Short mmCIF file of C-alpha atoms (C1' of nucleotides) in Angstrom, two decimals:
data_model
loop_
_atom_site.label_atom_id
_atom_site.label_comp_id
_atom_site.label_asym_id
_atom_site.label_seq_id
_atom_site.Cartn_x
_atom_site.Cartn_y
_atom_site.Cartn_z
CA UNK A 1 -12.67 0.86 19.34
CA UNK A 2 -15.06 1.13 16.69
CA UNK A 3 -15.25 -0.24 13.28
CA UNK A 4 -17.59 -0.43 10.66
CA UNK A 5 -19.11 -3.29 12.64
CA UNK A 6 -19.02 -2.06 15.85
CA UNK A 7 -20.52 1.48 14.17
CA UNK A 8 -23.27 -0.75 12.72
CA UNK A 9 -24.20 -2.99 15.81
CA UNK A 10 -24.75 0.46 17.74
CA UNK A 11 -27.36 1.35 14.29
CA UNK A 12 -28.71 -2.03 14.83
CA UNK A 13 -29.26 -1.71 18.19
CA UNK A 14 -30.52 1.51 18.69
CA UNK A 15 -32.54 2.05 15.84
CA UNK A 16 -35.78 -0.17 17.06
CA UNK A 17 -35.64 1.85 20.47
CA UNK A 18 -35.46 5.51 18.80
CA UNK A 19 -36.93 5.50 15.31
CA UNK A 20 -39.57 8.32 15.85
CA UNK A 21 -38.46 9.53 19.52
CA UNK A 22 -38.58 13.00 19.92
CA UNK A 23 -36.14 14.88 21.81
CA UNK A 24 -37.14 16.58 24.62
CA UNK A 25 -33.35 18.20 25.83
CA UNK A 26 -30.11 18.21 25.26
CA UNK A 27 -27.17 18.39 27.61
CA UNK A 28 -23.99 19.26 26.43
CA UNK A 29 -21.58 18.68 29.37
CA UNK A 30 -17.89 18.58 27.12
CA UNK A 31 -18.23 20.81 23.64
CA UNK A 32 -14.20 20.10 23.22
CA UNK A 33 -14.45 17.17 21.26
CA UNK A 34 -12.58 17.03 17.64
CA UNK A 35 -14.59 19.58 16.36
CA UNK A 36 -16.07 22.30 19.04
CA UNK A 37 -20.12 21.29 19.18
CA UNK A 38 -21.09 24.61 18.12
CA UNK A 39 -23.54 27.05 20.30
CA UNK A 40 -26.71 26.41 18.59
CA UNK A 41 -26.30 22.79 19.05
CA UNK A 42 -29.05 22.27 21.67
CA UNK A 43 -31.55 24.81 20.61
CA UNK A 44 -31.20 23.26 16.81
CA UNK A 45 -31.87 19.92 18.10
CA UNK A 46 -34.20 20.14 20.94
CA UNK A 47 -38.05 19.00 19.72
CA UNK A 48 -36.82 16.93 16.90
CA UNK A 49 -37.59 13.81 16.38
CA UNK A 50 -35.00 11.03 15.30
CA UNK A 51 -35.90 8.89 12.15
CA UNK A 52 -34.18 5.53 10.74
CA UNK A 53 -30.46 5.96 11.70
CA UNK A 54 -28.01 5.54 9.10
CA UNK A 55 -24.43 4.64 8.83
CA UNK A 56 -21.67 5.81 6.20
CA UNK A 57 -18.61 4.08 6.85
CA UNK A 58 -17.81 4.82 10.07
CA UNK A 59 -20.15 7.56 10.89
CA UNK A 60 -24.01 7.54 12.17
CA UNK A 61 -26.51 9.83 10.64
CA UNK A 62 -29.37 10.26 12.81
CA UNK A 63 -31.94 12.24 10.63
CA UNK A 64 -34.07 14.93 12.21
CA UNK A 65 -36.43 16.52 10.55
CA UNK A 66 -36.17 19.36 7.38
CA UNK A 67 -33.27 17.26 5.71
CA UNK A 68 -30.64 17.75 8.75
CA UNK A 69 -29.30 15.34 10.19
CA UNK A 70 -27.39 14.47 13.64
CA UNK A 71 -23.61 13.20 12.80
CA UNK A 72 -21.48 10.93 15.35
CA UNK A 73 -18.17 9.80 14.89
CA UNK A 74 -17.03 7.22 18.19
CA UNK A 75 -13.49 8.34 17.28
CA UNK A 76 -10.99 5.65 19.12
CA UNK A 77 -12.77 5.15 22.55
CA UNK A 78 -16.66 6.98 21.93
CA UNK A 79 -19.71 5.12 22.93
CA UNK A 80 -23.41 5.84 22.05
CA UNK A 81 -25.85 4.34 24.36
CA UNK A 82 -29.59 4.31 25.62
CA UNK A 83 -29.92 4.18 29.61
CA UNK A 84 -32.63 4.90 32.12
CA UNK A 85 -32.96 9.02 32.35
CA UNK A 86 -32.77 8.56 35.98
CA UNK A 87 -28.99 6.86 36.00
CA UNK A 88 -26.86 9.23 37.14
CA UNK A 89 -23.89 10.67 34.60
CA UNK A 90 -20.90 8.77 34.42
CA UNK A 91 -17.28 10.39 33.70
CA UNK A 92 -16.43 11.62 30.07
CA UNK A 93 -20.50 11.36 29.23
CA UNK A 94 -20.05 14.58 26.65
CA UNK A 95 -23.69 14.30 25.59
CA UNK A 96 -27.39 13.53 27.03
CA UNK A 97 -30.44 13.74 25.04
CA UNK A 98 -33.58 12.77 26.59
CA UNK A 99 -35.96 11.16 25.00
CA UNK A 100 -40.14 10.17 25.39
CA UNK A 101 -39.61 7.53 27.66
CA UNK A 102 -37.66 8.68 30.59
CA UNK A 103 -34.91 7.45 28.32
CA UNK A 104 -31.31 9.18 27.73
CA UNK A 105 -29.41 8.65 24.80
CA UNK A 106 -26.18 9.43 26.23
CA UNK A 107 -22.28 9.79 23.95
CA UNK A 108 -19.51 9.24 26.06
CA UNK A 109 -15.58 9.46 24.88
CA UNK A 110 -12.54 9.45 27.36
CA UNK A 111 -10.19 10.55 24.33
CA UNK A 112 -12.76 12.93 22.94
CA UNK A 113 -11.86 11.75 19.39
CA UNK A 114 -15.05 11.54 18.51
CA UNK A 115 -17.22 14.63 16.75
CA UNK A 116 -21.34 15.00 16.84
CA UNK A 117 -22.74 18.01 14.57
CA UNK A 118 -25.63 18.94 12.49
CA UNK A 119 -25.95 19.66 9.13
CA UNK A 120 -27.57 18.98 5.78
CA UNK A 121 -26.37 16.00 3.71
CA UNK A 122 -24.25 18.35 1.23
CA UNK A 123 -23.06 20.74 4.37
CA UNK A 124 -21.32 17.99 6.06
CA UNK A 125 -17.76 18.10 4.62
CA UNK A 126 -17.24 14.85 6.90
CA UNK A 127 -18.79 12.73 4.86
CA UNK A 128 -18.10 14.26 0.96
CA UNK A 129 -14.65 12.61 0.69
CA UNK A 130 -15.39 9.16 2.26
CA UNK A 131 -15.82 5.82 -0.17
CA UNK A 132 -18.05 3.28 -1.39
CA UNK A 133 -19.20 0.94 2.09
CA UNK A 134 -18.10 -2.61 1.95
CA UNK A 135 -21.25 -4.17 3.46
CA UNK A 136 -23.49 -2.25 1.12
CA UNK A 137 -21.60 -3.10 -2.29
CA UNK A 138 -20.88 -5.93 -4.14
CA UNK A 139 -17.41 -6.36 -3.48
CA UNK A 140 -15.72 -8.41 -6.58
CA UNK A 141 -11.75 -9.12 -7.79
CA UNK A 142 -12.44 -6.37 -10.60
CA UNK A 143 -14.11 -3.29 -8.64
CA UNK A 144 -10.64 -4.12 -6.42
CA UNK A 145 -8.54 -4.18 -9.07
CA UNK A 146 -10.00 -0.36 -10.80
CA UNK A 147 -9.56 1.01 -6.97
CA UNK A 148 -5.67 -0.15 -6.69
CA UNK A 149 -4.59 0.48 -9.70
CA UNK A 150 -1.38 2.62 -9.69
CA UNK A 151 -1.52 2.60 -5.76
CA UNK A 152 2.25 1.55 -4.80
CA UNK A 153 1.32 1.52 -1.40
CA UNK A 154 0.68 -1.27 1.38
CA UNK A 155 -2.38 -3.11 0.79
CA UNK A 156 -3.09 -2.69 4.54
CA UNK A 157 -2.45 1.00 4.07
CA UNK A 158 -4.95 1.47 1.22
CA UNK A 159 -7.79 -0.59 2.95
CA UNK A 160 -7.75 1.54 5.58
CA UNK A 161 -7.73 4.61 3.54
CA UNK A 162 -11.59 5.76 4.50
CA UNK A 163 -11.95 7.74 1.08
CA UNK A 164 -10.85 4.53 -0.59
CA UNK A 165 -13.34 1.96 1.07
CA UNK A 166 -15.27 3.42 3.98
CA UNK A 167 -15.24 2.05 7.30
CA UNK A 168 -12.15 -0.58 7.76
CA UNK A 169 -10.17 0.18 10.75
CA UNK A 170 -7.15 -1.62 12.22
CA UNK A 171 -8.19 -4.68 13.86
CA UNK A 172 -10.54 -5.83 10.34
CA UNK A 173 -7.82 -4.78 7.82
CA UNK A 174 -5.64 -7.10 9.76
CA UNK A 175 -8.48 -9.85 10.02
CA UNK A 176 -9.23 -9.89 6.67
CA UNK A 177 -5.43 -10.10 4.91
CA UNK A 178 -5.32 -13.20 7.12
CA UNK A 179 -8.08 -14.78 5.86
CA UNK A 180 -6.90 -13.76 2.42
CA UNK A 181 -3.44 -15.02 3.55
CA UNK A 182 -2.11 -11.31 1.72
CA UNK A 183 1.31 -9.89 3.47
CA UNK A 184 -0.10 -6.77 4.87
CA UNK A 185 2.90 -5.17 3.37
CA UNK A 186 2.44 -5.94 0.01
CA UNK A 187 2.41 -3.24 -2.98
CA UNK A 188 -1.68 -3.08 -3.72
CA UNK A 189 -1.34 -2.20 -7.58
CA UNK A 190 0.67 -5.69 -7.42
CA UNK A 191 -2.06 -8.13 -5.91
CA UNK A 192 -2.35 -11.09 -8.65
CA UNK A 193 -6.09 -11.43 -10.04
CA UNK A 194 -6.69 -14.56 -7.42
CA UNK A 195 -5.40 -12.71 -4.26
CA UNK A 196 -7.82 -9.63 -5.30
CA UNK A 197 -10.75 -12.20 -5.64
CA UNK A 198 -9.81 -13.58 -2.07
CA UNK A 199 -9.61 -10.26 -0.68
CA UNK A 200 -12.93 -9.38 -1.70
CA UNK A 201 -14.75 -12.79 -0.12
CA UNK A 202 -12.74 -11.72 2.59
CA UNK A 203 -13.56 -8.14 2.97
CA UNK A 204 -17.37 -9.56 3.22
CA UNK A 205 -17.41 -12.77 5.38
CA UNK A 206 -14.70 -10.53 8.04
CA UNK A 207 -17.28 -7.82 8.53
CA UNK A 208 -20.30 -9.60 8.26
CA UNK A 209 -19.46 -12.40 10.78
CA UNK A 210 -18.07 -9.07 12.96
CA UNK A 211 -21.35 -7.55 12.22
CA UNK A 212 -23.06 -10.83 13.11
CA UNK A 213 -21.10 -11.35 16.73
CA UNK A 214 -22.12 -7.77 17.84
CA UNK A 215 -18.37 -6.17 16.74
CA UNK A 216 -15.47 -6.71 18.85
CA UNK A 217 -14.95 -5.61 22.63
CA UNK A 218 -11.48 -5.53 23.16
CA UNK A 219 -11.41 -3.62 26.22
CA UNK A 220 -14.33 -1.73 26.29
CA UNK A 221 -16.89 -1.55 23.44
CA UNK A 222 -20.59 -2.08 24.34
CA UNK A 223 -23.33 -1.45 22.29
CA UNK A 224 -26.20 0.63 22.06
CA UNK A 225 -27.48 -1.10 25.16
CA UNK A 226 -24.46 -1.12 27.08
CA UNK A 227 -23.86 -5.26 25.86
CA UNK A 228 -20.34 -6.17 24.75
CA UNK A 229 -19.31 -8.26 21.48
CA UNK A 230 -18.36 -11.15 20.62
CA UNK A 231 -15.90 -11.38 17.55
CA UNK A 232 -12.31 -10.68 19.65
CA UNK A 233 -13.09 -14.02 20.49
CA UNK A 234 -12.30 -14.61 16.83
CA UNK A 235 -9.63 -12.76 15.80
CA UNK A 236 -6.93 -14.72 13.80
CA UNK A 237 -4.31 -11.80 13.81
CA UNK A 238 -4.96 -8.63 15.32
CA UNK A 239 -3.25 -8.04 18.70
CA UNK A 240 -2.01 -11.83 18.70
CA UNK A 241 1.60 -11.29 17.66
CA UNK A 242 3.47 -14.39 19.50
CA UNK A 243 0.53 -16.10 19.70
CA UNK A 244 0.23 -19.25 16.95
CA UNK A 245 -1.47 -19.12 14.15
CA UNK A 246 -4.71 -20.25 13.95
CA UNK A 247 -4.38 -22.38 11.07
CA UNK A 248 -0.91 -23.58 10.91
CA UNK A 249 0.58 -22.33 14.33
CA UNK A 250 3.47 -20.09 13.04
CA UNK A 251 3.77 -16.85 15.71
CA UNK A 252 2.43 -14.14 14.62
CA UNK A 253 4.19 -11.18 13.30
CA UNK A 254 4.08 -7.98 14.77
CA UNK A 255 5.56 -5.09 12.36
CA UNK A 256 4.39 -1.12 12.15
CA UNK A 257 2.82 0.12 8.85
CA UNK A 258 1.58 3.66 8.66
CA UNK A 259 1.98 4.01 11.98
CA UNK A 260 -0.25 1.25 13.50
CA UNK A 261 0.28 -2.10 14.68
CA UNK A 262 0.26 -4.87 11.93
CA UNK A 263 -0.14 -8.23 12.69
CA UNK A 264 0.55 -11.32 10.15
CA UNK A 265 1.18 -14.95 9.79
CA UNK A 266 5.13 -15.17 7.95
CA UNK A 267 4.07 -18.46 6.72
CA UNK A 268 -0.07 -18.61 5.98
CA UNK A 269 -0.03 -14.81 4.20
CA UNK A 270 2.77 -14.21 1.32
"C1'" DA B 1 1.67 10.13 -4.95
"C1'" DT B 2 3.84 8.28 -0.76
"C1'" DA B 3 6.02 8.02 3.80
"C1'" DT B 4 6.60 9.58 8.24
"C1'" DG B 5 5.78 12.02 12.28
"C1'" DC B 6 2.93 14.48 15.10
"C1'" DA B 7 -1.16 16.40 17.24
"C1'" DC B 8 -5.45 15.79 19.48
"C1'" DC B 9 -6.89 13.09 24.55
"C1'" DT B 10 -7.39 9.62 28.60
"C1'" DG B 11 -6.67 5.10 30.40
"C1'" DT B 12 -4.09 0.96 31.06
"C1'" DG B 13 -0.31 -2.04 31.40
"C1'" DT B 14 4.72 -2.72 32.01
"C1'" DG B 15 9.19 -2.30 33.89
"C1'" DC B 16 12.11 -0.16 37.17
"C1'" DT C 1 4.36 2.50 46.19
"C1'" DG C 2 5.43 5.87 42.73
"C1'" DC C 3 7.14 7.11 38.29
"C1'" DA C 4 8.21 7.00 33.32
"C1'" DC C 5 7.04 5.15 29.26
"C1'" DA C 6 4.68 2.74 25.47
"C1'" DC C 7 0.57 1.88 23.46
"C1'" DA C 8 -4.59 1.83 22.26
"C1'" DG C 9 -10.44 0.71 17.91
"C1'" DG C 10 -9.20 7.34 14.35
"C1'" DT C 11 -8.34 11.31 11.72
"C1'" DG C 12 -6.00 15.35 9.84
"C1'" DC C 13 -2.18 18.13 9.02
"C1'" DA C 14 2.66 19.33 8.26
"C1'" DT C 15 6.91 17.89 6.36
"C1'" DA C 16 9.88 15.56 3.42
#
DNA sequence: ATATGCACCTGTGTGC
DNA sequence: TGCACACAGGTGCATA
């Protein structure tokens, strides 16, 4: 479920309603969760209070006092969400802290792909090998270019790559070779300077119109106040295969790269 | 360096 | 109705 901009509209959403909250107990109900939450986790964090959250990629830093932070990773199906302290716990909610407020910021993950832990900046091997963020750089033909070169691989393949470019999942690497009209099986050290250029206005506008329509609920993503988004009403490729084209009503193309689902227009991306 | 498969999990949809 | 199977927004590891 989440991508960078479904990561972000959670950031955006919560961080008004928590900036400065302190935390007043934490409930670990699941600690099996990619990584084990360790046994110090609720006495580390409980009195704390949360400053401006952060986002790397596709992670969440929630700092906490004494240069620690909080880390959260939705993994495929996680959720992070604010709700009354007096709703009662749903299945697969993992994690409840209560805040001032009578307020419960609550994780929840069916697949329990997702991983919270504290740390220091440096101590968090998590976040040491990911890459530069595509909403917070300037994106241009050349800074493509230097990060392909000599990669043989499928352009799809490398955008995904989180220690390449940090935070592109499957449904926006899909999105945004469509709008570049790039084969998502094409060789990335063989992109032509013009196709790099479009990839890079297409890397932006993609995430920030995502960003802008509150990410994309495809089945089940709500953000940090339980609200769904609005951008899989915009998708062009991902999940469409069969389905025409949006701009010259070709079906789309279903193939498997890496592993995932891949979804192109044969005749709009070459 | 690349390519593939699998593992970790639960939920949902499909076909029989 | 039940059952088997494929597949799902991610990541990391093992194997070629």
């Amino acid at each position: 479920m989440p991508e960078l901009p479904e990561v972000e509209t959670i950031r955006r959403t919560l961080l008004p309603q928590v900036r400065g909250a302190r935390v007043l107990h934490v409930e670990v109900r699941e600690r099996r969760l990619r990584r084990l939450i360790g046994p110090d986790f609720e006495s580390r964090l409980r009195g704390r209070a949360l400053g401006e959250i952060e986002r790397r990629g596709k992670y969440l830093l929630f700092p906490i006092g004494g240069a620690e932070y909080l880390l959260v990773h939705l993994g495929m199906s996680g959720t992070l969400e604010l709700r009354s302290s007096a709703q009662a716990p749903r299945p697969h909610d993992h994690v409840r802290l209560r805040l001032e407020g009578e307020r419960d910021l609550v994780f929840n993950d069916p697949r329990r792909f997702g991983l919270l832990c504290l740390g220091a900046l440096g101590d968090l091997p998590e976040l040491a090998r990911i890459g530069p963020d595509p909403l917070c750089e300037a994106w241009t033909a050349e800074r493509l270019r230097a990060l392909f070169r000599g990669r043989r691989l499928p352009v799809k393949n490398l955008l995904m790559d989180q220690r390449t470019i940090a935070g592109i999942g499957n449904i926006y690497a899909n999105e945004m070779l469509h709008r570049a009209a790039i084969r998502p099986r094409r060789r990335a050290d063989r992109l032509r300077r013009r196709e790099l250029a479009a990839l890079a206005a297409a890397m932006r506008s993609v995430l920030s119109d995502a960003v802008r329509l509150g990410g994309s609920s495809i089945s089940d993503f709500r953000d940090g106040n339980g609200r769904s988004g609005y951008f899989q009403l915009e998708l062009a490729a991902y999940d469409r295969a069969g389905e025409p084209c949006r701009s010259c009503g070709s079906p789309i193309r279903r193939i498997v790269l890496a592993g995932r689902s891949s979804f192109y227009c044969p005749r709009c991306q070459r």
